[in-house]
Coordinates of C-alpha atoms in Angstrom, one line a residue:
R1 CA -6.4 -33.0 -62.2
K2 CA -3.8 -30.6 -63.2
Q3 CA -5.8 -27.8 -61.8
A4 CA -6.5 -29.7 -58.6
T5 CA -2.8 -30.4 -58.2
E6 CA -1.9 -26.8 -58.8
Y7 CA -4.5 -25.8 -56.2
S8 CA -3.2 -28.2 -53.6
T9 CA 0.3 -27.1 -54.3
S10 CA -0.5 -23.5 -53.9
S11 CA -2.5 -24.0 -50.8
S12 CA 0.4 -26.0 -49.2
D13 CA 2.7 -23.1 -50.2
E14 CA 0.4 -20.7 -48.5
E15 CA 0.3 -22.9 -45.4
F16 CA 4.1 -23.1 -45.4
E17 CA 4.4 -19.3 -45.7
S18 CA 1.8 -18.7 -43.0
K19 CA 3.6 -21.0 -40.5
P20 CA 6.7 -18.8 -40.1
S21 CA 4.4 -15.8 -39.5
L22 CA 2.6 -17.8 -36.9
T23 CA 5.8 -18.6 -35.3
H24 CA 6.8 -14.9 -35.4
K25 CA 3.4 -14.0 -33.9
A26 CA 3.8 -16.7 -31.3
K27 CA 7.2 -15.4 -30.4
R28 CA 5.9 -11.9 -30.2
A29 CA 3.0 -13.0 -28.0
L30 CA 5.4 -14.9 -25.8
R31 CA 7.8 -11.9 -25.4
K32 CA 4.8 -9.7 -24.6
R33 CA 3.5 -12.2 -22.0
R34 CA 7.0 -12.5 -20.5
K35 CA 7.3 -8.7 -20.4
L36 CA 3.9 -8.5 -18.6
E37 CA 4.9 -11.2 -16.2
K38 CA 8.1 -9.3 -15.4
E39 CA 6.3 -6.0 -14.9
T40 CA 3.7 -7.8 -12.7
K41 CA 6.5 -9.3 -10.6
Q42 CA 8.1 -5.9 -10.2
L43 CA 4.8 -4.3 -9.2
I44 CA 4.2 -7.1 -6.7
K45 CA 7.7 -6.7 -5.3
Q46 CA 7.2 -2.9 -5.0
E47 CA 3.9 -3.4 -3.2
E48 CA 5.5 -5.9 -0.9
L49 CA 8.3 -3.5 0.0
K50 CA 5.7 -0.7 0.7
R51 CA 3.9 -3.0 3.0
L52 CA 7.1 -4.0 4.7
H53 CA 8.2 -0.4 5.3
K54 CA 4.7 0.4 6.6
A55 CA 4.8 -2.6 8.9
Q56 CA 8.2 -1.5 10.2
A57 CA 6.9 2.0 10.9
V58 CA 3.9 0.6 12.7
Q59 CA 6.1 -1.7 14.8
R60 CA 8.4 1.3 15.8
Q61 CA 5.3 3.4 16.7
L62 CA 4.0 0.5 18.8
E63 CA 7.3 0.2 20.6
E64 CA 7.4 4.0 21.3
L65 CA 3.8 3.9 22.5
E66 CA 4.6 1.1 24.9
E67 CA 7.5 3.1 26.4
R68 CA 5.2 6.1 26.8
Q69 CA 2.5 3.9 28.4
R70 CA 5.1 2.5 30.9
A71 CA 6.3 6.0 31.8
L72 CA 2.7 7.1 32.4
E73 CA 2.0 4.0 34.5
I74 CA 5.0 4.7 36.7
F75 CA 3.9 8.4 37.1
G76 CA 0.3 7.3 37.8
V77 CA 1.4 4.9 40.5
E78 CA 3.3 7.6 42.3
L79 CA 0.5 10.1 41.9
E80 CA -2.0 7.6 43.3
R81 CA 0.2 7.0 46.3
E82 CA 0.4 10.7 47.0
L83 CA -3.4 11.0 46.7
R84 CA -3.9 8.2 49.2
G85 CA -1.4 9.8 51.6
E86 CA 1.0 6.9 51.3
A87 CA 3.8 9.0 49.9
D88 CA 5.2 12.4 50.7
S89 CA 2.7 14.8 49.2
G90 CA 4.1 18.0 50.6
R91 CA 4.8 19.4 47.1
K92 CA 1.2 19.7 45.8
D93 CA -2.3 20.3 47.0
E94 CA -4.9 17.6 46.5
N95 CA -6.9 19.5 43.8
Q96 CA -3.7 19.8 41.7
M97 CA -2.9 16.1 42.1
L98 CA -6.5 15.1 41.1
H99 CA -6.2 17.4 38.0
E100 CA -2.9 15.7 37.0
W101 CA -4.4 12.2 37.7
F102 CA -7.4 12.9 35.4
E103 CA -5.1 14.3 32.7
L104 CA -3.0 11.1 33.1
V105 CA -6.1 8.9 32.7
M106 CA -7.1 10.9 29.5
E107 CA -3.6 10.5 28.1
K108 CA -3.6 6.7 28.8
N109 CA -7.0 6.4 27.1
K110 CA -5.7 8.3 24.1
L111 CA -2.7 6.1 23.9
T112 CA -4.9 3.0 24.1
R113 CA -7.0 4.2 21.2
Y114 CA -3.9 4.9 19.2
E115 CA -2.6 1.5 20.0
S116 CA -5.8 -0.1 18.8
E117 CA -5.6 1.9 15.5
L118 CA -2.0 0.7 15.0
L119 CA -2.9 -2.9 15.6
I120 CA -5.8 -2.6 13.1
I121 CA -3.3 -1.2 10.5
A122 CA -0.9 -4.1 11.3
Q123 CA -3.7 -6.6 10.8
E124 CA -4.7 -4.9 7.6
L125 CA -1.1 -5.2 6.3
E126 CA -1.0 -8.9 7.2
L127 CA -4.3 -9.5 5.3
E128 CA -2.9 -7.6 2.2
D129 CA 0.2 -9.7 2.3
H130 CA -1.8 -12.9 2.6
Q131 CA -4.0 -11.7 -0.4
S132 CA -0.9 -11.0 -2.4
R133 CA 0.5 -14.5 -1.8
L134 CA -2.9 -16.1 -2.7
E135 CA -3.0 -14.0 -5.9
Q136 CA 0.5 -15.2 -6.8
K137 CA -0.4 -18.8 -6.2
L138 CA -3.5 -18.3 -8.5
R139 CA -1.3 -16.8 -11.2
E140 CA 1.1 -19.7 -11.0
K141 CA -1.7 -22.3 -11.2
M142 CA -3.3 -20.4 -14.1
A143 CA 0.0 -20.3 -15.9
I144 CA 0.4 -24.0 -15.4
D145 CA -3.1 -24.6 -16.7
G146 CA -2.5 -22.2 -19.6
K147 CA 0.7 -24.0 -20.6
S148 CA -1.0 -27.4 -20.5
K149 CA -3.8 -26.2 -22.7
G150 CA -1.5 -24.1 -24.9
T151 CA -3.4 -20.9 -24.3
V152 CA -2.8 -17.6 -22.5
C153 CA -5.0 -17.1 -19.5
S154 CA -6.6 -13.7 -18.8
S155 CA -8.1 -12.4 -15.6
P156 CA -11.7 -11.2 -15.3
Q157 CA -10.3 -7.6 -15.3
G158 CA -9.0 -8.2 -18.8
Q159 CA -5.3 -8.4 -17.7
T160 CA -3.2 -11.1 -19.1
M161 CA -2.0 -13.4 -16.2
P162 CA 1.1 -15.5 -16.3

């Protein structure tokens, strides 16, 4: 009995001593998790700002493109009138005007292709932003599930998720 009592006392002492180290480990793990969460939020914010700047640049380019297209349209209308003989065409010969008109059409086509590329880039940015919001919602839901279970969740890529 005495030996059993000593054994149970010593094992309860060991448990008592291991609990503070568990608490210390838990605190360290919690600090590490919070640090990872903070770093993740900073990275998300940086990526969001990059997308915002890129979207603003695309918007400016689209506005400039629209102005150039309007100017070409006005010039094209005048040129077509001259070619039809509706306007005073005393300044150029017909071959010169046809050459200018074809160059104008080629420039308009080039601007239209560029506009399509910019719209695709804008759509891509919207999709990236949407993906980022979905990932954030997923992290929040996993954090809630992890807290209710008392475990830390990890992503399939091996990263700890908040």
